[in-house]
mmCIF file of C-alpha atoms in Angstrom:
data_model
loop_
_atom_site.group_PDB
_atom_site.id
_atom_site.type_symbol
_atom_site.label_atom_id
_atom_site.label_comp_id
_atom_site.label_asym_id
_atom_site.label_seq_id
_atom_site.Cartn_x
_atom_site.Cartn_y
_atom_site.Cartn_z
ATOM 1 C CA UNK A 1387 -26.756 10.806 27.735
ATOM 2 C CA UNK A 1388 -27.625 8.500 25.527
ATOM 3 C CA UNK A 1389 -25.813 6.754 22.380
ATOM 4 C CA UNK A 1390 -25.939 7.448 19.361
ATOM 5 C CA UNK A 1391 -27.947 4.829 17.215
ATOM 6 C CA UNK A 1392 -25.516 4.909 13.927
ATOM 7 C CA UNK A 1393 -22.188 5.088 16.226
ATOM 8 C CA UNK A 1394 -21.005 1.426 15.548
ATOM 9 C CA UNK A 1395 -22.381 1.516 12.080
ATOM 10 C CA UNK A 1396 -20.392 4.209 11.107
ATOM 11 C CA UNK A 1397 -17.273 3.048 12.748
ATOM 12 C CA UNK A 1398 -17.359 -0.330 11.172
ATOM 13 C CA UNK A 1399 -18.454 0.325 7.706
ATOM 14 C CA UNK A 1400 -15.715 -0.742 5.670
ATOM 15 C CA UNK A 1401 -13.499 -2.874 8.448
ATOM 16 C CA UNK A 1402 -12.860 -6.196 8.581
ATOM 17 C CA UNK A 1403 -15.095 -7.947 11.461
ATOM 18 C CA UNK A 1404 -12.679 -8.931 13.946
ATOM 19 C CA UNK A 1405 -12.725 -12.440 14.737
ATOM 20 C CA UNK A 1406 -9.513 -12.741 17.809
ATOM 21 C CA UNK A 1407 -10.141 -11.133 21.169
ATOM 22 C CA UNK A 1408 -7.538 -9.545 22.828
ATOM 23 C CA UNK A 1409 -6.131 -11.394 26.060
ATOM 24 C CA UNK A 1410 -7.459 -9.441 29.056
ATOM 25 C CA UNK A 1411 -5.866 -9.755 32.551
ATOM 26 C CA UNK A 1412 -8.386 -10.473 35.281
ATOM 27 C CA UNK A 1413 -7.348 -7.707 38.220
ATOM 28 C CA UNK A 1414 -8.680 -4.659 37.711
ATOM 29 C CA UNK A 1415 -6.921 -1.531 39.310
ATOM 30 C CA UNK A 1416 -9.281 1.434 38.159
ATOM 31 C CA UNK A 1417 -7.867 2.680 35.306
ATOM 32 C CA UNK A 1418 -8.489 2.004 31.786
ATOM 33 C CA UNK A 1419 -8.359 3.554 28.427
ATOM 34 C CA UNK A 1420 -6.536 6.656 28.075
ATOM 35 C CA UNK A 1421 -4.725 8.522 27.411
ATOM 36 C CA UNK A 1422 5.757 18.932 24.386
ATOM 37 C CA UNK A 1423 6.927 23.398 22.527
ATOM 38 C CA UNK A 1424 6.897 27.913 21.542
ATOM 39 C CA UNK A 1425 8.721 30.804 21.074
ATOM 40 C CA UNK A 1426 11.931 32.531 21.827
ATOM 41 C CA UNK A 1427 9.840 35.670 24.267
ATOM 42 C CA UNK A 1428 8.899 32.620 26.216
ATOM 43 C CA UNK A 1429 12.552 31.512 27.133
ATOM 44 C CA UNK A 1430 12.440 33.189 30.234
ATOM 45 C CA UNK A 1431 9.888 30.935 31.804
ATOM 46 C CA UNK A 1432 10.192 27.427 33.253
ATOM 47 C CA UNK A 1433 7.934 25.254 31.711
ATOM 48 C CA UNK A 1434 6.042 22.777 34.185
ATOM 49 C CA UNK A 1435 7.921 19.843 35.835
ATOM 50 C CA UNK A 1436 5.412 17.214 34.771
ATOM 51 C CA UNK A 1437 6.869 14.927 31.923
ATOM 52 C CA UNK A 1438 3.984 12.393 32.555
ATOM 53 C CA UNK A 1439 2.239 10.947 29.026
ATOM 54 C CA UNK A 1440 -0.788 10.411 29.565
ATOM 55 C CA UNK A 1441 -1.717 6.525 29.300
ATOM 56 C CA UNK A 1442 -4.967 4.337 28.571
ATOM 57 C CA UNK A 1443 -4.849 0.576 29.537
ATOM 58 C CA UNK A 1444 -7.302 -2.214 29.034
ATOM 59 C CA UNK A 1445 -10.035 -2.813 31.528
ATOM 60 C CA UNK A 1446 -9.220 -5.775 33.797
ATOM 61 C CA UNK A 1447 -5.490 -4.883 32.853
ATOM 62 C CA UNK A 1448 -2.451 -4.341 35.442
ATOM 63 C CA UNK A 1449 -0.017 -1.793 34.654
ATOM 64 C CA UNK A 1450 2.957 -1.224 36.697
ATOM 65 C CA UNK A 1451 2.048 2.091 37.347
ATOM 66 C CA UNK A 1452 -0.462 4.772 36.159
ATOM 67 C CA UNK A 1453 1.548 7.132 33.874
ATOM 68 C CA UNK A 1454 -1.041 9.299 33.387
ATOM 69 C CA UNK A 1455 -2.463 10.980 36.735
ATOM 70 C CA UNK A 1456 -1.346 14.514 37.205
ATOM 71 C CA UNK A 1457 -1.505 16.349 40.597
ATOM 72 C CA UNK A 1458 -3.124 19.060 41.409
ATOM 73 C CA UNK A 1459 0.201 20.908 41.559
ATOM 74 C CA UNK A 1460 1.366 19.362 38.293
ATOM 75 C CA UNK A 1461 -1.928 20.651 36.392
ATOM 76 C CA UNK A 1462 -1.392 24.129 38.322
ATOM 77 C CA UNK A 1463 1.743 24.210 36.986
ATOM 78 C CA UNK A 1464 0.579 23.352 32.970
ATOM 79 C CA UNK A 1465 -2.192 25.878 33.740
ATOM 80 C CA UNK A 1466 0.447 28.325 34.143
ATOM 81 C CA UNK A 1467 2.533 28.364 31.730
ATOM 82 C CA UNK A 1468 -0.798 27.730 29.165
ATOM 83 C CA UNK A 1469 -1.624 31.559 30.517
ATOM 84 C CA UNK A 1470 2.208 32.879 30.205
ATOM 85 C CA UNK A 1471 2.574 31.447 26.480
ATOM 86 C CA UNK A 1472 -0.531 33.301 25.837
ATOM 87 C CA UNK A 1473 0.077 36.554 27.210
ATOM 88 C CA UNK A 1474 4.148 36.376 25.827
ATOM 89 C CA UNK A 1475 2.471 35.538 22.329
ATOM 90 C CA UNK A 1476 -0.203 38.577 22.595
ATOM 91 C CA UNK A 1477 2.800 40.800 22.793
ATOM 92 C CA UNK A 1478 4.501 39.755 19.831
ATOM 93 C CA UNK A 1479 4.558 41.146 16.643
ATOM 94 C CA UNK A 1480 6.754 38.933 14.503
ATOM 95 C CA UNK A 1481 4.710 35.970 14.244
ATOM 96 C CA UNK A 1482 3.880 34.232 10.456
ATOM 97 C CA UNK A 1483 0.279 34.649 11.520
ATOM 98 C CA UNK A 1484 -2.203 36.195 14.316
ATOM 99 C CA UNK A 1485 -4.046 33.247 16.687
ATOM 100 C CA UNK A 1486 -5.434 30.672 14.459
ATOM 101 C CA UNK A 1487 -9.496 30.923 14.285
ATOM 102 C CA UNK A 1488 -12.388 28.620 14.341
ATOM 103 C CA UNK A 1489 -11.440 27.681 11.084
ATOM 104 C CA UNK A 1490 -10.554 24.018 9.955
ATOM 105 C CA UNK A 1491 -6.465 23.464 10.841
ATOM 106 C CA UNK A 1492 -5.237 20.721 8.772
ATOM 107 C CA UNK A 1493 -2.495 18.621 10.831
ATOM 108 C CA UNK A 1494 -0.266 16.303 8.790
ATOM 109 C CA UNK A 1495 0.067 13.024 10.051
ATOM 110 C CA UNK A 1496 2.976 10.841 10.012
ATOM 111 C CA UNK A 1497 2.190 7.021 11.195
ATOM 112 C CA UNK A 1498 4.993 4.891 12.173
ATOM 113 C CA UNK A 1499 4.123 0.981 12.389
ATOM 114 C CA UNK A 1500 6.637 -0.747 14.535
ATOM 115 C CA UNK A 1501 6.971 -4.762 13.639
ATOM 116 C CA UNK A 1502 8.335 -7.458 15.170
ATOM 117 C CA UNK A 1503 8.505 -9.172 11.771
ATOM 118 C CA UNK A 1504 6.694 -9.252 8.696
ATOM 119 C CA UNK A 1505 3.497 -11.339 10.485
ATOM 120 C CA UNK A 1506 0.477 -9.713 11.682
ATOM 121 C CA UNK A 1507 1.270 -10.783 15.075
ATOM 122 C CA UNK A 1508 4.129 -9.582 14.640
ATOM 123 C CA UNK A 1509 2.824 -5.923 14.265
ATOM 124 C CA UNK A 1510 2.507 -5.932 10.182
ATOM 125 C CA UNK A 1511 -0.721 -4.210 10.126
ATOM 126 C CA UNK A 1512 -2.401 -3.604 7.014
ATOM 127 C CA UNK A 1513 -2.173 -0.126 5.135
ATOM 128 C CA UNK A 1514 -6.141 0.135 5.386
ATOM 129 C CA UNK A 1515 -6.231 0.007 9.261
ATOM 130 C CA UNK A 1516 -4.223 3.254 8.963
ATOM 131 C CA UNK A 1517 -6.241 4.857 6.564
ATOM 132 C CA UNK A 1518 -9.311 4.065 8.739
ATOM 133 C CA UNK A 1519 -7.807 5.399 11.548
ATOM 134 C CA UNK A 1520 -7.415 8.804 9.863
ATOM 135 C CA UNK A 1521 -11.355 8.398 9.025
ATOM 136 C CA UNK A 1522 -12.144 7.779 12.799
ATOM 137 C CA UNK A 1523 -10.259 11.012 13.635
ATOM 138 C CA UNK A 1524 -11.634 13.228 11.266
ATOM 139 C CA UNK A 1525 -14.827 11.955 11.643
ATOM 140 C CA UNK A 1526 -14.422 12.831 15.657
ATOM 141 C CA UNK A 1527 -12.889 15.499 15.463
ATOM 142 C CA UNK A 1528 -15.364 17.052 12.591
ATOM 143 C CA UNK A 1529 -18.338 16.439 14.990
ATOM 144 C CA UNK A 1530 -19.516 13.785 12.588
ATOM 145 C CA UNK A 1531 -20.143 11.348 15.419
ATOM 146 C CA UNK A 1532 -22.328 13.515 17.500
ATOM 147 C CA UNK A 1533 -20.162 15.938 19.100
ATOM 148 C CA UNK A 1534 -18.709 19.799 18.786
ATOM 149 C CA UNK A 1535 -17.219 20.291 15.509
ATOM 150 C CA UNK A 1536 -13.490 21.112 16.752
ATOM 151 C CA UNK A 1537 -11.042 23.145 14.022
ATOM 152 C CA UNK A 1538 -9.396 20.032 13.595
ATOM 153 C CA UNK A 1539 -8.630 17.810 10.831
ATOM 154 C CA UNK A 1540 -5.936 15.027 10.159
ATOM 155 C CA UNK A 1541 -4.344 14.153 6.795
ATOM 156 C CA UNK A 1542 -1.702 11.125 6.205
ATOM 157 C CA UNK A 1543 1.337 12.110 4.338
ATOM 158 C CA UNK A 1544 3.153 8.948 5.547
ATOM 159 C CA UNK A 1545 3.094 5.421 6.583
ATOM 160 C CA UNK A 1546 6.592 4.605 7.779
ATOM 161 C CA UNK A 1547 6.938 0.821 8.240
ATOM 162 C CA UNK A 1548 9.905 -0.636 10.684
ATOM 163 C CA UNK A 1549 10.569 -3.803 11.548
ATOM 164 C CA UNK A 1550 13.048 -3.601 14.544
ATOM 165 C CA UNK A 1551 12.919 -6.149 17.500
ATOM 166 C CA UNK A 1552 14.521 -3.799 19.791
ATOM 167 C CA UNK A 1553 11.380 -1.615 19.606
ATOM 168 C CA UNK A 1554 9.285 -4.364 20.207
ATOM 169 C CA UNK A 1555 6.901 -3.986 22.287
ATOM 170 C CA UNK A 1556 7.052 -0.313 22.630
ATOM 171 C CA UNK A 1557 7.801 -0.051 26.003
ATOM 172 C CA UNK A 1558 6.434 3.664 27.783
ATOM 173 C CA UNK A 1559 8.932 5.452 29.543
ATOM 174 C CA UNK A 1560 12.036 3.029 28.128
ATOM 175 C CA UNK A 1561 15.301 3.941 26.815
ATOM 176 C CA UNK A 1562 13.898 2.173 23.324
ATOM 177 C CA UNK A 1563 10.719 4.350 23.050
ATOM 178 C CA UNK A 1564 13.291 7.303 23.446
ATOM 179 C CA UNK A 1565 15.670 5.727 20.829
ATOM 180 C CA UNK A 1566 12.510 5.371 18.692
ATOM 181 C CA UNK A 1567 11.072 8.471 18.447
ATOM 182 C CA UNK A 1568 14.356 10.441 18.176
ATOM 183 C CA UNK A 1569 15.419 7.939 15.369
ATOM 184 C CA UNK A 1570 12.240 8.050 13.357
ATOM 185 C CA UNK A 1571 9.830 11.647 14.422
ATOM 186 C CA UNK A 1572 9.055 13.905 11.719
ATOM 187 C CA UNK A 1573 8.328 17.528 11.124
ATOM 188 C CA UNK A 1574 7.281 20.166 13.074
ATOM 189 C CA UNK A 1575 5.402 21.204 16.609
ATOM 190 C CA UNK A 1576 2.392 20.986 14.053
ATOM 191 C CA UNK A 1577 3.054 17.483 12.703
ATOM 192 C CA UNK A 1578 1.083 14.505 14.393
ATOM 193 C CA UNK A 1579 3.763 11.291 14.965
ATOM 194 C CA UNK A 1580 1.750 8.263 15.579
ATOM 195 C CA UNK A 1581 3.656 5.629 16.487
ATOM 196 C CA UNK A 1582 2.179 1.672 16.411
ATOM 197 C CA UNK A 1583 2.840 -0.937 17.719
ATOM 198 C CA UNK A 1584 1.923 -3.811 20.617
ATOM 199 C CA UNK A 1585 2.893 -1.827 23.947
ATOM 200 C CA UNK A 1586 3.730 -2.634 26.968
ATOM 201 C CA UNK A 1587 1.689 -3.292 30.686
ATOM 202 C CA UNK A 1588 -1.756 -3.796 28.937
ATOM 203 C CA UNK A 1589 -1.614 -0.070 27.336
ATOM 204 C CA UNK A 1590 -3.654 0.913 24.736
ATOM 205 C CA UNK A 1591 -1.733 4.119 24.587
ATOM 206 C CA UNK A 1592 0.011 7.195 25.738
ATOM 207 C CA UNK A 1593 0.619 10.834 24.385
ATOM 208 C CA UNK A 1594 2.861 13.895 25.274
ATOM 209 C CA UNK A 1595 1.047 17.399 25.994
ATOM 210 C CA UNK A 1596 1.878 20.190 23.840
ATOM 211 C CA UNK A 1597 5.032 22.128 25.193
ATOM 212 C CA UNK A 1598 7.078 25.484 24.856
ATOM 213 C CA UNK A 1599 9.676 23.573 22.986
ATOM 214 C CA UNK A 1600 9.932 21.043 20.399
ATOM 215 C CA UNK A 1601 10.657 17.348 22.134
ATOM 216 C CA UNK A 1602 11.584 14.465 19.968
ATOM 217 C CA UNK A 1603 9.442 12.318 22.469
ATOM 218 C CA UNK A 1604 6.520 14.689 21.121
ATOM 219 C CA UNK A 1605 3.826 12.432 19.811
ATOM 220 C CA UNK A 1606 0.944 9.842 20.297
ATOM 221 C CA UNK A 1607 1.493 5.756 20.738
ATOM 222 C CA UNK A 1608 -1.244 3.849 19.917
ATOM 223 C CA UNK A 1609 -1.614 -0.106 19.938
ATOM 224 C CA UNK A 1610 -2.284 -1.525 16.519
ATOM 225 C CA UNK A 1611 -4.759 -3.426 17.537
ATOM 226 C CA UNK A 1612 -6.740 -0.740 18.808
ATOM 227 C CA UNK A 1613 -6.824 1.158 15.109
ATOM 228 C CA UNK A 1614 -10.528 0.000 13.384
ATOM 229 C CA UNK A 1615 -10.514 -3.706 12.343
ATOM 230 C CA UNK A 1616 -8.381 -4.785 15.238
ATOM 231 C CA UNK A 1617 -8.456 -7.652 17.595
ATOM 232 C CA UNK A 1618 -8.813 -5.326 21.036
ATOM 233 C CA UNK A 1619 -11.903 -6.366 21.743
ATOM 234 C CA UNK A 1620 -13.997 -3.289 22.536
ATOM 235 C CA UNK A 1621 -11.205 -1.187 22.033
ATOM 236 C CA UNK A 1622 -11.127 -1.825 18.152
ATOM 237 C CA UNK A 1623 -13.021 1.100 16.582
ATOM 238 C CA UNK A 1624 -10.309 4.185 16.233
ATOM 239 C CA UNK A 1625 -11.212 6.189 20.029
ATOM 240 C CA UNK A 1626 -7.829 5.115 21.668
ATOM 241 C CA UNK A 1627 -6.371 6.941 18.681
ATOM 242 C CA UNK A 1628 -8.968 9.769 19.157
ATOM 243 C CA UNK A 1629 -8.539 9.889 22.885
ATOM 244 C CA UNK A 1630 -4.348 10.243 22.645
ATOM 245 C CA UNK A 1631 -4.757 13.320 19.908
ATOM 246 C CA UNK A 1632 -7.595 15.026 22.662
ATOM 247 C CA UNK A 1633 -3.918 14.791 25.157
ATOM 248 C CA UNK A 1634 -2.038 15.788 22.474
ATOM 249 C CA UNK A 1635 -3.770 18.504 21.624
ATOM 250 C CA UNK A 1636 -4.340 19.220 25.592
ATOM 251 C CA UNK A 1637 -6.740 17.978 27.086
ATOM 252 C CA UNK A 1638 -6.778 16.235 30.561
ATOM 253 C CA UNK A 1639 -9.023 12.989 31.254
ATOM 254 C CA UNK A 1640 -12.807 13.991 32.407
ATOM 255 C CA UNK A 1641 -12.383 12.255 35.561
ATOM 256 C CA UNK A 1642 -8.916 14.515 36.234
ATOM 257 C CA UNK A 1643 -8.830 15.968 39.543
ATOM 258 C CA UNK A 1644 -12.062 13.981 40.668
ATOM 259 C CA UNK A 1645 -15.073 15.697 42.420
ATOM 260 C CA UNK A 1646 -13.144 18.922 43.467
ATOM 261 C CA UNK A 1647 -11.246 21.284 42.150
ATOM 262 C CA UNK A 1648 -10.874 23.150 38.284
ATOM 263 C CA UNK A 1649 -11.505 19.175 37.274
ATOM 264 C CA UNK A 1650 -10.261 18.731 33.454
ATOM 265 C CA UNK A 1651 -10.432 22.926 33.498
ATOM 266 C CA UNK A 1652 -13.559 22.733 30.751
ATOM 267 C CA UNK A 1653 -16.602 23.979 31.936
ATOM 268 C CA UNK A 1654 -19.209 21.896 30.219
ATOM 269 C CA UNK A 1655 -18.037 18.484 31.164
ATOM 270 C CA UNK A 1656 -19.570 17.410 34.584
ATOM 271 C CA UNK A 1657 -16.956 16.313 37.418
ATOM 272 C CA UNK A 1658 -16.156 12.583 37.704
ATOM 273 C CA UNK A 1659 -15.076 11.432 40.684
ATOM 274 C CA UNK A 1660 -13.142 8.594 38.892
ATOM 275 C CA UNK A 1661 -12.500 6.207 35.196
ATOM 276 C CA UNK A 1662 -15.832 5.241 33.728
ATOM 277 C CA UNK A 1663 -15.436 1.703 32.328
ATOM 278 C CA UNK A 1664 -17.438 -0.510 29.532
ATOM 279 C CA UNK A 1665 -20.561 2.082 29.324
ATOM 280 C CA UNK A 1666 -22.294 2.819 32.504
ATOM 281 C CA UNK A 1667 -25.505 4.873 31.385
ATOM 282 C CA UNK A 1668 -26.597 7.261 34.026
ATOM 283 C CA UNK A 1669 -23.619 6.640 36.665
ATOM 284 C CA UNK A 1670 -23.250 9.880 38.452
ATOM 285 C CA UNK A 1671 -20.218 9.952 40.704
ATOM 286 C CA UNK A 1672 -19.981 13.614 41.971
ATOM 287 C CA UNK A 1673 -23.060 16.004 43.666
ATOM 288 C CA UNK A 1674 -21.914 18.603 41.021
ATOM 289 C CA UNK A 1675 -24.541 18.747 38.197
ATOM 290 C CA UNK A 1676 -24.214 16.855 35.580
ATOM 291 C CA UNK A 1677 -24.234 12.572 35.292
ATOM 292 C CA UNK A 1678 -20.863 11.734 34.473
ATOM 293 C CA UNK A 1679 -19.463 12.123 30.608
ATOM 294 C CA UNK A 1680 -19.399 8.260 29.728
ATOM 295 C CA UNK A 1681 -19.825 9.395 26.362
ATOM 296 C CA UNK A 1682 -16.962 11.964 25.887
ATOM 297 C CA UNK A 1683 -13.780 10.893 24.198
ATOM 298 C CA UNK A 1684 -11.456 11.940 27.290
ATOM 299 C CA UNK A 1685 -13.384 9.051 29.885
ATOM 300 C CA UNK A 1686 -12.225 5.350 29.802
ATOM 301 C CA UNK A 1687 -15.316 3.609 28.145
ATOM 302 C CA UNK A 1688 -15.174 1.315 25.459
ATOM 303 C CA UNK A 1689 -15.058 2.492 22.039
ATOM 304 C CA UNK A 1690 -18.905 1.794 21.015
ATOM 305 C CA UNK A 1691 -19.864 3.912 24.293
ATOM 306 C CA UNK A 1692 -17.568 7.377 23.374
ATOM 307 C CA UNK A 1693 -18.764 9.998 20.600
ATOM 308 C CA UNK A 1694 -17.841 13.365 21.085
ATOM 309 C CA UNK A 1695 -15.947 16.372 22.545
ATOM 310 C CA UNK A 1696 -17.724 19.105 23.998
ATOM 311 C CA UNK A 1697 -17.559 22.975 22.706
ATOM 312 C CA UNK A 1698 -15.645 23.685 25.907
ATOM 313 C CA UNK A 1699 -12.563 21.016 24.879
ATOM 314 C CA UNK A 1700 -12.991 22.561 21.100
ATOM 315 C CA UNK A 1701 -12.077 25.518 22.660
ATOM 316 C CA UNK A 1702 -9.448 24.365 25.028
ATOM 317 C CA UNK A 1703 -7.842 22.431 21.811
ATOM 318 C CA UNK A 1704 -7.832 25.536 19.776
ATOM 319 C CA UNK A 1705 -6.225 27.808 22.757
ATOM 320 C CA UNK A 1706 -3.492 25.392 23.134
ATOM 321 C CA UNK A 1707 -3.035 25.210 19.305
ATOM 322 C CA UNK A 1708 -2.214 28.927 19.077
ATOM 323 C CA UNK A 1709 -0.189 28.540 22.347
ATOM 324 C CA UNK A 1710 2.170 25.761 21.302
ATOM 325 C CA UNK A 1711 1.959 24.053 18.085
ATOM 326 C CA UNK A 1712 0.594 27.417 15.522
ATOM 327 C CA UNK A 1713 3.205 28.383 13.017
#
């Protein structure tokens, strides 16, 4: 597929041109940009093992480990309980409201920016790299770029600014980024916490998959730099921010599970055997039809090169929606 000729037009009207580039490591390890709660009748089941966020790190960077590759047992297991929260839901009759539509689901957004100090290398962002954000996702999600119009759509009701060196670098998996997010998330299964910040081991960011119950790790890290206007060098028009909602709202990676298998479990994205990276028009990695999905939002190419979701991940977003996060 081919990209779409006002893609970087769009994304940049309006942002300041960014004039740093962001430090890049030179070994490359074959990852790159990436990427938990229901109802009392679902007590009775266990939910899946898997605690894994699912990560995105720089091209060329080296992270000590790769957060973000489930197993085939671990996505059996997610698969799972996705089917028993649907069927124990189906059976109740005391919920606010029946499954939620293909109608447009408004999700407030709180954004947390996590300083250092009150420098802009010290992780004082401006308040219109936020608001752009919020454009990029409505924008993606809305099929504005190109893609399948999801139900989605985001809207700020907070920008919740905290300078604390202790949280600084947000560090995934730490005893801070737990101290964090238990100090400082907000609302409901429903409400999006975004939490900025410069991260840790080259990450551009990480998210938690909807769950059964209500965690207060439940939410999406992004780094700042990434948000449009940034100084991530490729990685500076809004899609890490896109790509960690697609998790949050469950979806796997395209390339998830490789050549074999139920893959990312949507139909109309063609297997992958592995990470696309930069923008690799017409690589084609698996005998499976299809070349691989270099353009979707869930792969690991740079932000000019990814511009929509397909109807199948509209779908899987919405399922998962009435499963976990629905009123």
């Amino acid at each position: 597929m081919g990209l779409r000729p006002n893609l970087l037009t769009r994304r940049v009207a309006g942002v300041a041109t960014t004039t740093l580039a962001l430090l890049l490591s030179t070994a490359a390890i074959g990852v790159a940009p990436a990427a938990a709660h229901a109802d009392h009748a679902d007590e009775a089941c266990v939910e899946p093992a898997d605690t894994h966020a699912h990560s995105k790190i720089k091209l060329g960077g080296i992270a000590k480990h790769e957060p973000n590759e489930l197993s085939p047992q671990q996505v059996r297991e997610r698969e799972a309980d996705l089917a028993a929260v649907l069927a124990a839901r189906a059976k109740r009759t005391d919920l606010k409201q029946g499954p939620v539509a293909n109608a447009s689901i408004t999700i407030p957004v709180v954004v947390h920016v996590i300083q250092r100090d009150s420098t802009r290398a010290g992780g004082n962002i401006p308040d219109s790299m936020v608001n752009s954000q919020i454009s990029v996702l409505n924008q993606s999600f809305s099929g504005a770029t190109g893609g399948t119009a999801t139900a989605f759509a985001f809207q700020l009701q907070k920008i919740n600014r905290v300078t604390n060196p202790a949280w600084y670098p947000i560090v995934q998996g730490s005893s801070a980024e737990r101290s964090m997010k238990t100090s400082l998330r907000e609302g409901g299964k429903g409400t999006l916490n975004i939490y900025l910040g410069e991260l840790s081991d080259d990450l551009l960011g990480w998210a938690t998959f909807p769950t059964r119950r209500l965690s207060s790790m439940d939410g999406v890290v992004v780094l700042s730099e990434s948000l449009p206007g940034g100084t991530a060098t490729n990685y500076n028009q809004g899609d890490t921010g896109t790509h960690e909602v697609g998790h949050w709202l469950n979806l796997y990676h395209t390339f998830q599970g490789g050549c074999s298998g139920s893959g990312d479990s949507v139909s109309d994205t063609p297997a992958e055997a592995s990470p696309a990276f930069e923008c690799p028009t017409g690589r084609d990695t698996c005998t499976t039809a299809g070349v691989d999905p270099i353009t979707n939002f869930m792969d690991y190419t740079y932000d000019s090169c990814m511009y929509q979701f397909t109807a199948g991940q509209a779908s899987r977003m919405l399922t998962a929606w009435n499963a976990y996060r629905a009123a």
